[in-house]
Short mmCIF file of C-alpha atoms and ligand atoms in Angstrom, two decimals:
data_model
loop_
_atom_site.label_atom_id
_atom_site.label_comp_id
_atom_site.label_asym_id
_atom_site.label_seq_id
_atom_site.Cartn_x
_atom_site.Cartn_y
_atom_site.Cartn_z
CA UNK A 8 0.10 -0.27 -0.03
CA UNK A 9 1.16 3.62 -1.11
CA UNK A 10 1.68 6.23 1.55
CA UNK A 11 -0.92 8.19 -0.45
CA UNK A 12 -3.81 5.70 0.05
CA UNK A 13 -2.70 4.01 3.71
CA UNK A 14 -4.76 5.57 6.28
CA UNK A 15 -3.43 7.20 9.29
CA UNK A 16 -3.01 5.26 12.48
CA UNK A 17 -4.89 6.86 15.77
CA UNK A 18 -1.67 7.66 17.27
CA UNK A 19 -0.46 9.73 13.86
CA UNK A 20 -3.69 11.80 14.06
CA UNK A 21 -3.30 12.42 17.79
CA UNK A 22 0.21 13.67 16.70
CA UNK A 23 -1.21 15.85 13.97
CA UNK A 24 -3.96 17.23 16.41
CA UNK A 25 -1.31 18.10 19.38
CA UNK A 26 0.21 20.66 16.26
CA UNK A 27 -3.14 22.10 15.37
CA UNK A 28 -3.46 25.54 17.45
CA UNK A 29 -5.58 27.76 15.20
CA UNK A 30 -9.15 26.70 13.57
CA UNK A 31 -8.77 24.70 10.25
CA UNK A 32 -11.54 26.59 7.64
CA UNK A 33 -12.49 24.76 5.05
CA UNK A 34 -12.92 26.93 1.83
CA UNK A 35 -13.84 26.05 -1.87
CA UNK A 36 -16.76 25.56 -3.99
CA UNK A 37 -20.35 24.66 -3.35
CA UNK A 38 -21.14 21.03 -3.52
CA UNK A 39 -17.23 19.82 -2.66
CA UNK A 40 -18.42 18.35 0.60
CA UNK A 41 -17.08 21.15 3.13
CA UNK A 42 -19.79 20.09 6.12
CA UNK A 43 -19.50 16.53 5.53
CA UNK A 44 -15.19 16.45 4.96
CA UNK A 45 -15.06 18.95 8.07
CA UNK A 46 -17.51 16.68 10.08
CA UNK A 47 -15.60 13.46 9.59
CA UNK A 48 -11.76 15.71 10.02
CA UNK A 49 -13.22 17.18 13.38
CA UNK A 50 -14.71 13.82 14.67
CA UNK A 51 -11.29 12.26 13.71
CA UNK A 52 -9.14 14.71 15.45
CA UNK A 53 -11.31 14.96 18.57
CA UNK A 54 -11.96 18.72 17.87
CA UNK A 55 -15.13 20.95 17.55
CA UNK A 56 -17.01 21.34 14.33
CA UNK A 57 -18.53 24.07 13.32
CA UNK A 58 -20.80 25.06 9.64
CA UNK A 59 -20.56 28.72 9.38
CA UNK A 60 -23.69 28.26 6.84
CA UNK A 61 -25.68 26.80 10.20
CA UNK A 62 -24.39 29.19 12.29
CA UNK A 63 -25.38 32.60 10.02
CA UNK A 64 -28.81 30.71 9.68
CA UNK A 65 -29.24 30.36 13.80
CA UNK A 66 -28.21 34.04 14.18
CA UNK A 67 -30.71 35.37 11.37
CA UNK A 68 -33.22 32.82 12.70
CA UNK A 69 -34.02 32.48 8.87
CA UNK A 70 -32.45 30.20 5.87
CA UNK A 71 -29.97 31.35 3.48
CA UNK A 72 -32.28 31.05 0.38
CA UNK A 73 -34.35 34.04 2.96
CA UNK A 74 -31.80 35.83 3.59
CA UNK A 75 -30.92 36.25 -0.11
CA UNK A 76 -34.60 36.20 -1.39
CA UNK A 77 -35.64 39.27 1.11
CA UNK A 78 -32.43 41.29 1.88
CA UNK A 79 -30.01 40.20 -1.15
CA UNK A 80 -26.32 39.14 -1.20
CA UNK A 81 -24.37 42.10 0.29
CA UNK A 82 -26.44 41.48 3.05
CA UNK A 83 -25.53 38.14 3.30
CA UNK A 84 -22.26 38.61 2.89
CA UNK A 85 -21.57 40.99 5.15
CA UNK A 86 -23.30 38.73 7.89
CA UNK A 87 -20.82 35.89 6.83
CA UNK A 88 -18.14 37.79 7.55
CA UNK A 89 -19.41 38.74 11.24
CA UNK A 90 -20.08 35.03 11.74
CA UNK A 91 -16.77 33.77 11.16
CA UNK A 92 -14.69 36.59 12.92
CA UNK A 93 -16.95 34.93 15.64
CA UNK A 94 -16.17 31.68 14.80
CA UNK A 95 -12.64 32.16 14.20
CA UNK A 96 -12.24 33.62 17.95
CA UNK A 97 -13.47 30.15 19.66
CA UNK A 98 -9.92 28.23 18.99
CA UNK A 99 -8.91 24.87 17.39
CA UNK A 100 -11.75 23.62 15.71
CA UNK A 101 -13.04 22.62 12.23
CA UNK A 102 -15.22 25.36 10.07
CA UNK A 103 -17.05 24.74 7.14
CA UNK A 104 -17.51 27.62 4.89
CA UNK A 105 -19.93 28.61 2.33
CA UNK A 106 -18.58 28.43 -1.28
CA UNK A 107 -18.17 32.49 -1.57
CA UNK A 108 -17.01 33.31 1.81
CA UNK A 109 -13.23 33.21 1.23
CA UNK A 110 -13.82 34.49 -2.20
CA UNK A 111 -14.69 38.00 0.17
CA UNK A 112 -11.26 39.99 0.47
CA UNK A 113 -12.56 41.08 4.12
CA UNK A 114 -13.30 37.24 4.67
CA UNK A 115 -10.39 36.03 3.33
CA UNK A 116 -7.88 38.48 5.32
CA UNK A 117 -9.80 37.48 8.67
CA UNK A 118 -9.51 33.40 7.95
CA UNK A 119 -5.53 33.77 6.76
CA UNK A 120 -5.07 36.09 10.16
CA UNK A 121 -6.47 33.94 12.26
CA UNK A 122 -6.89 30.11 10.75
CA UNK A 123 -5.30 27.80 8.69
CA UNK A 124 -7.73 27.60 4.91
CA UNK A 125 -7.70 24.20 3.10
CA UNK A 126 -8.80 24.51 -0.45
CA UNK A 127 -11.09 21.64 -1.26
CA UNK A 128 -11.27 20.97 -5.05
CA UNK A 129 -13.09 18.89 -7.19
CA UNK A 130 -13.83 18.97 -11.36
CA UNK A 131 -16.89 20.90 -12.78
CA UNK A 132 -19.10 17.47 -13.29
CA UNK A 133 -18.68 16.11 -9.71
CA UNK A 134 -19.64 19.80 -8.56
CA UNK A 135 -22.80 19.41 -10.52
CA UNK A 136 -23.52 16.09 -9.92
CA UNK A 137 -23.54 16.88 -6.20
CA UNK A 138 -25.31 20.34 -6.37
CA UNK A 139 -27.94 19.23 -8.06
CA UNK A 140 -29.65 16.49 -5.70
CA UNK A 141 -30.55 19.73 -3.37
CA UNK A 142 -32.23 22.89 -4.09
CA UNK A 143 -31.20 24.74 -1.40
CA UNK A 144 -28.57 27.36 -3.15
CA UNK A 145 -29.83 30.42 -3.93
CA UNK A 146 -26.97 31.38 -6.15
CA UNK A 147 -28.39 28.22 -8.97
CA UNK A 148 -31.76 29.51 -9.13
CA UNK A 149 -31.61 31.98 -11.84
CA UNK A 150 -30.53 29.56 -14.40
CA UNK A 151 -28.29 26.06 -15.85
CA UNK A 152 -26.54 24.97 -12.44
CA UNK A 153 -23.89 23.46 -14.69
CA UNK A 154 -23.23 27.48 -16.48
CA UNK A 155 -23.59 28.58 -13.15
CA UNK A 156 -21.14 25.96 -11.57
CA UNK A 157 -18.47 26.52 -13.86
CA UNK A 158 -18.70 30.10 -14.54
CA UNK A 159 -18.29 30.58 -10.49
CA UNK A 160 -15.30 28.17 -10.26
CA UNK A 161 -13.42 30.19 -12.86
CA UNK A 162 -14.13 33.32 -11.07
CA UNK A 163 -13.57 32.00 -7.46
CA UNK A 164 -10.30 29.73 -8.27
CA UNK A 165 -7.60 32.50 -7.72
CA UNK A 166 -9.28 33.56 -4.34
CA UNK A 167 -9.13 29.57 -3.38
CA UNK A 168 -5.92 29.49 -4.38
CA UNK A 169 -4.44 31.53 -1.80
CA UNK A 170 -5.32 28.85 0.55
CA UNK A 171 -1.73 27.47 2.03
CA UNK A 172 -3.24 23.57 1.90
CA UNK A 173 -5.09 22.35 -1.65
CA UNK A 174 -6.40 18.92 -1.41
CA UNK A 175 -8.87 17.08 -4.04
CA UNK A 176 -12.15 15.87 -3.27
CA UNK A 177 -13.25 13.79 -5.85
CA UNK A 178 -15.89 11.28 -7.30
CA UNK A 179 -14.88 9.02 -4.51
CA UNK A 180 -15.81 8.37 -0.59
CA UNK A 181 -15.39 11.64 1.30
CA UNK A 182 -13.04 9.49 3.89
CA UNK A 183 -10.65 9.91 1.26
CA UNK A 184 -10.72 13.61 1.01
CA UNK A 185 -10.27 13.96 4.86
CA UNK A 186 -6.94 11.25 4.70
CA UNK A 187 -5.60 13.74 2.07
CA UNK A 188 -5.49 16.19 4.13
CA UNK A 189 -4.84 14.85 7.70
CA UNK A 190 -1.26 14.18 5.19
CA UNK A 191 -1.20 17.70 4.06
CA UNK A 192 -1.55 19.24 7.55
CA UNK A 193 1.28 16.26 8.79
CA UNK A 194 3.57 18.26 6.75
CA UNK A 195 2.77 21.77 6.45
CA UNK A 196 2.28 21.91 10.47
C1 LIG B 305 -22.41 30.18 -1.61
C2 LIG B 305 -22.36 28.85 -1.07
C3 LIG B 305 -23.43 27.91 0.06
C4 LIG B 305 -23.77 29.13 1.04
C5 LIG B 305 -24.45 30.38 -0.43
C6 LIG B 305 -23.60 30.90 -1.39
C7 LIG B 305 -21.69 30.72 -2.81
O1 LIG B 305 -23.11 27.47 0.66
O2 LIG B 305 -23.25 30.50 1.26
O3 LIG B 305 -25.61 30.42 -0.81
O4 LIG B 305 -21.48 31.87 -2.95
O5 LIG B 305 -20.98 29.52 -3.39
P1 LIG B 305 -21.90 25.87 0.20
O6 LIG B 305 -20.44 26.02 -0.38
O7 LIG B 305 -22.13 25.21 1.41
O8 LIG B 305 -23.25 25.55 -0.50
#
Protein backbone atom coordinates (compact mmCIF):
# COMPACT_ATOMS: atom_id res chain seq x y z
CA UNK A 1 0.00 0.00 0.00
CA UNK A 2 1.37 3.40 -0.92
CA UNK A 3 1.63 6.24 1.57
CA UNK A 4 -1.09 8.09 -0.43
CA UNK A 5 -3.78 5.46 0.17
CA UNK A 6 -2.72 4.24 3.64
CA UNK A 7 -4.97 5.55 6.42
CA UNK A 8 -3.17 7.20 9.30
CA UNK A 9 -3.09 5.43 12.64
CA UNK A 10 -4.82 6.83 15.72
CA UNK A 11 -1.43 7.77 17.18
CA UNK A 12 -0.43 9.60 14.00
CA UNK A 13 -3.72 11.53 14.01
CA UNK A 14 -3.23 12.45 17.69
CA UNK A 15 0.26 13.71 16.82
CA UNK A 16 -1.20 15.96 14.11
CA UNK A 17 -4.02 17.18 16.40
CA UNK A 18 -1.47 18.18 19.04
CA UNK A 19 0.21 20.53 16.56
CA UNK A 20 -2.98 22.34 15.51
CA UNK A 21 -3.14 25.70 17.24
CA UNK A 22 -5.64 27.53 15.03
CA UNK A 23 -9.01 26.79 13.45
CA UNK A 24 -8.89 24.68 10.28
CA UNK A 25 -11.07 26.47 7.76
CA UNK A 26 -12.47 24.55 4.81
CA UNK A 27 -13.00 26.70 1.72
CA UNK A 28 -14.02 25.89 -1.85
CA UNK A 29 -16.97 25.56 -4.17
CA UNK A 30 -20.49 24.58 -3.20
CA UNK A 31 -20.94 20.84 -3.57
CA UNK A 32 -17.32 19.99 -2.83
CA UNK A 33 -18.25 18.44 0.51
CA UNK A 34 -16.93 20.99 3.02
CA UNK A 35 -19.56 20.22 5.68
CA UNK A 36 -19.46 16.42 5.44
CA UNK A 37 -15.67 16.29 5.19
CA UNK A 38 -15.28 18.91 7.93
CA UNK A 39 -17.48 16.93 10.31
CA UNK A 40 -15.47 13.74 9.73
CA UNK A 41 -12.17 15.58 10.04
CA UNK A 42 -13.23 17.17 13.33
CA UNK A 43 -14.36 13.82 14.68
CA UNK A 44 -11.00 12.19 13.88
CA UNK A 45 -9.03 15.07 15.36
CA UNK A 46 -11.36 15.25 18.36
CA UNK A 47 -12.03 18.92 17.72
CA UNK A 48 -15.32 20.85 17.65
CA UNK A 49 -16.98 21.30 14.25
CA UNK A 50 -18.84 24.43 13.12
CA UNK A 51 -20.64 25.16 9.87
CA UNK A 52 -20.68 28.88 9.06
CA UNK A 53 -23.92 28.71 7.02
CA UNK A 54 -25.71 26.91 9.90
CA UNK A 55 -24.48 29.57 12.31
CA UNK A 56 -25.63 32.36 9.96
CA UNK A 57 -29.07 30.74 9.77
CA UNK A 58 -29.21 30.44 13.54
CA UNK A 59 -28.15 34.07 14.07
CA UNK A 60 -30.61 35.38 11.46
CA UNK A 61 -33.40 32.96 12.39
CA UNK A 62 -33.95 32.26 8.69
CA UNK A 63 -32.48 30.14 5.91
CA UNK A 64 -29.63 31.27 3.63
CA UNK A 65 -32.13 31.31 0.73
CA UNK A 66 -34.50 33.58 2.65
CA UNK A 67 -31.65 35.97 3.52
CA UNK A 68 -30.72 36.20 -0.18
CA UNK A 69 -34.36 36.68 -1.21
CA UNK A 70 -35.31 39.25 1.41
CA UNK A 71 -32.09 41.23 1.82
CA UNK A 72 -29.80 40.37 -1.11
CA UNK A 73 -26.32 38.90 -1.42
CA UNK A 74 -24.43 41.93 -0.05
CA UNK A 75 -26.36 41.68 3.23
CA UNK A 76 -25.66 37.95 3.41
CA UNK A 77 -21.91 38.53 2.84
CA UNK A 78 -21.85 41.09 5.63
CA UNK A 79 -23.49 38.68 8.08
CA UNK A 80 -21.26 35.87 6.85
CA UNK A 81 -18.12 37.90 7.58
CA UNK A 82 -19.31 38.77 11.09
CA UNK A 83 -20.28 35.20 11.92
CA UNK A 84 -16.97 33.82 10.60
CA UNK A 85 -15.06 36.47 12.61
CA UNK A 86 -16.85 35.26 15.75
CA UNK A 87 -16.29 31.57 15.00
CA UNK A 88 -12.58 32.17 14.36
CA UNK A 89 -12.27 33.47 17.92
CA UNK A 90 -13.33 30.16 19.45
CA UNK A 91 -9.89 28.52 19.16
CA UNK A 92 -8.93 25.28 17.45
CA UNK A 93 -11.70 23.48 15.64
CA UNK A 94 -12.88 22.75 12.13
CA UNK A 95 -14.94 25.40 10.37
CA UNK A 96 -16.77 24.76 7.08
CA UNK A 97 -17.51 27.98 5.17
CA UNK A 98 -19.98 28.69 2.37
CA UNK A 99 -18.51 28.67 -1.14
CA UNK A 100 -18.37 32.46 -1.51
CA UNK A 101 -16.87 33.31 1.89
CA UNK A 102 -13.16 33.04 1.02
CA UNK A 103 -13.78 34.99 -2.18
CA UNK A 104 -14.70 38.11 -0.17
CA UNK A 105 -11.43 40.00 0.47
CA UNK A 106 -12.24 40.97 4.09
CA UNK A 107 -13.41 37.48 5.04
CA UNK A 108 -10.38 35.95 3.31
CA UNK A 109 -8.04 38.28 5.23
CA UNK A 110 -9.72 37.29 8.51
CA UNK A 111 -9.33 33.59 7.73
CA UNK A 112 -5.67 34.08 6.74
CA UNK A 113 -4.93 35.89 9.98
CA UNK A 114 -6.76 33.60 12.41
CA UNK A 115 -6.93 30.17 10.79
CA UNK A 116 -5.43 27.66 8.38
CA UNK A 117 -7.36 27.68 5.11
CA UNK A 118 -7.75 24.35 3.33
CA UNK A 119 -9.06 24.53 -0.23
CA UNK A 120 -11.16 21.52 -1.16
CA UNK A 121 -11.29 21.24 -4.92
CA UNK A 122 -13.15 19.01 -7.33
CA UNK A 123 -13.84 18.91 -11.06
CA UNK A 124 -16.92 20.70 -12.36
CA UNK A 125 -18.79 17.48 -13.27
CA UNK A 126 -18.54 16.16 -9.69
CA UNK A 127 -19.65 19.52 -8.26
CA UNK A 128 -22.64 19.70 -10.60
CA UNK A 129 -23.61 16.15 -9.75
CA UNK A 130 -23.56 16.96 -6.04
CA UNK A 131 -25.28 20.37 -6.14
CA UNK A 132 -28.17 19.23 -8.30
CA UNK A 133 -29.26 16.76 -5.60
CA UNK A 134 -30.53 19.66 -3.46
CA UNK A 135 -32.43 22.85 -4.28
CA UNK A 136 -31.26 24.98 -1.36
CA UNK A 137 -28.66 27.18 -3.07
CA UNK A 138 -29.92 30.62 -4.09
CA UNK A 139 -27.08 31.26 -6.55
CA UNK A 140 -28.13 28.26 -8.64
CA UNK A 141 -31.74 29.31 -9.05
CA UNK A 142 -31.24 31.88 -11.79
CA UNK A 143 -30.17 29.55 -14.61
CA UNK A 144 -28.49 26.32 -15.64
CA UNK A 145 -26.65 24.93 -12.57
CA UNK A 146 -23.87 23.40 -14.69
CA UNK A 147 -23.17 26.71 -16.40
CA UNK A 148 -23.30 28.66 -13.11
CA UNK A 149 -21.03 26.23 -11.25
CA UNK A 150 -18.46 26.29 -14.10
CA UNK A 151 -18.50 30.11 -14.22
CA UNK A 152 -18.27 30.59 -10.43
CA UNK A 153 -15.43 28.05 -10.19
CA UNK A 154 -13.46 29.87 -12.90
CA UNK A 155 -14.09 33.26 -11.27
CA UNK A 156 -13.20 32.08 -7.78
CA UNK A 157 -10.19 29.90 -8.40
CA UNK A 158 -7.59 32.65 -7.92
CA UNK A 159 -9.05 33.46 -4.47
CA UNK A 160 -9.24 29.80 -3.42
CA UNK A 161 -5.65 29.26 -4.55
CA UNK A 162 -4.48 31.62 -1.80
CA UNK A 163 -5.22 28.86 0.73
CA UNK A 164 -1.92 27.37 1.94
CA UNK A 165 -3.27 23.82 1.65
CA UNK A 166 -5.12 22.35 -1.33
CA UNK A 167 -6.74 18.92 -1.35
CA UNK A 168 -8.79 17.22 -4.07
CA UNK A 169 -12.21 15.91 -3.13
CA UNK A 170 -13.26 14.04 -6.25
CA UNK A 171 -16.05 11.56 -6.86
CA UNK A 172 -14.64 8.98 -4.40
CA UNK A 173 -15.73 8.56 -0.77
CA UNK A 174 -15.34 11.63 1.46
CA UNK A 175 -13.11 9.58 3.79
CA UNK A 176 -10.38 9.73 1.14
CA UNK A 177 -10.43 13.51 1.13
CA UNK A 178 -10.23 13.49 4.96
CA UNK A 179 -7.18 11.26 4.78
CA UNK A 180 -5.58 13.60 2.22
CA UNK A 181 -6.23 16.60 4.47
CA UNK A 182 -4.58 14.86 7.43
CA UNK A 183 -1.51 14.03 5.35
CA UNK A 184 -1.32 17.56 3.96
CA UNK A 185 -1.55 18.97 7.50
CA UNK A 186 1.12 16.56 8.70
CA UNK A 187 3.60 17.93 6.19
CA UNK A 188 2.47 21.55 6.44
CA UNK A 189 2.32 22.07 10.23
C1 LIG B 1 -22.63 30.11 -1.62
C2 LIG B 1 -22.52 28.83 -1.12
C3 LIG B 1 -23.42 28.30 -0.09
C4 LIG B 1 -24.03 29.43 0.74
C5 LIG B 1 -24.65 30.45 -0.16
C6 LIG B 1 -23.65 31.09 -1.13
C7 LIG B 1 -21.67 30.57 -2.66
O1 LIG B 1 -22.69 27.42 0.77
O2 LIG B 1 -23.08 30.06 1.57
O3 LIG B 1 -25.68 29.82 -0.86
O4 LIG B 1 -21.55 31.79 -2.86
O5 LIG B 1 -21.00 29.70 -3.26
P1 LIG B 1 -22.14 25.97 0.32
O6 LIG B 1 -20.79 26.17 -0.30
O7 LIG B 1 -22.07 25.22 1.60
O8 LIG B 1 -23.16 25.43 -0.63
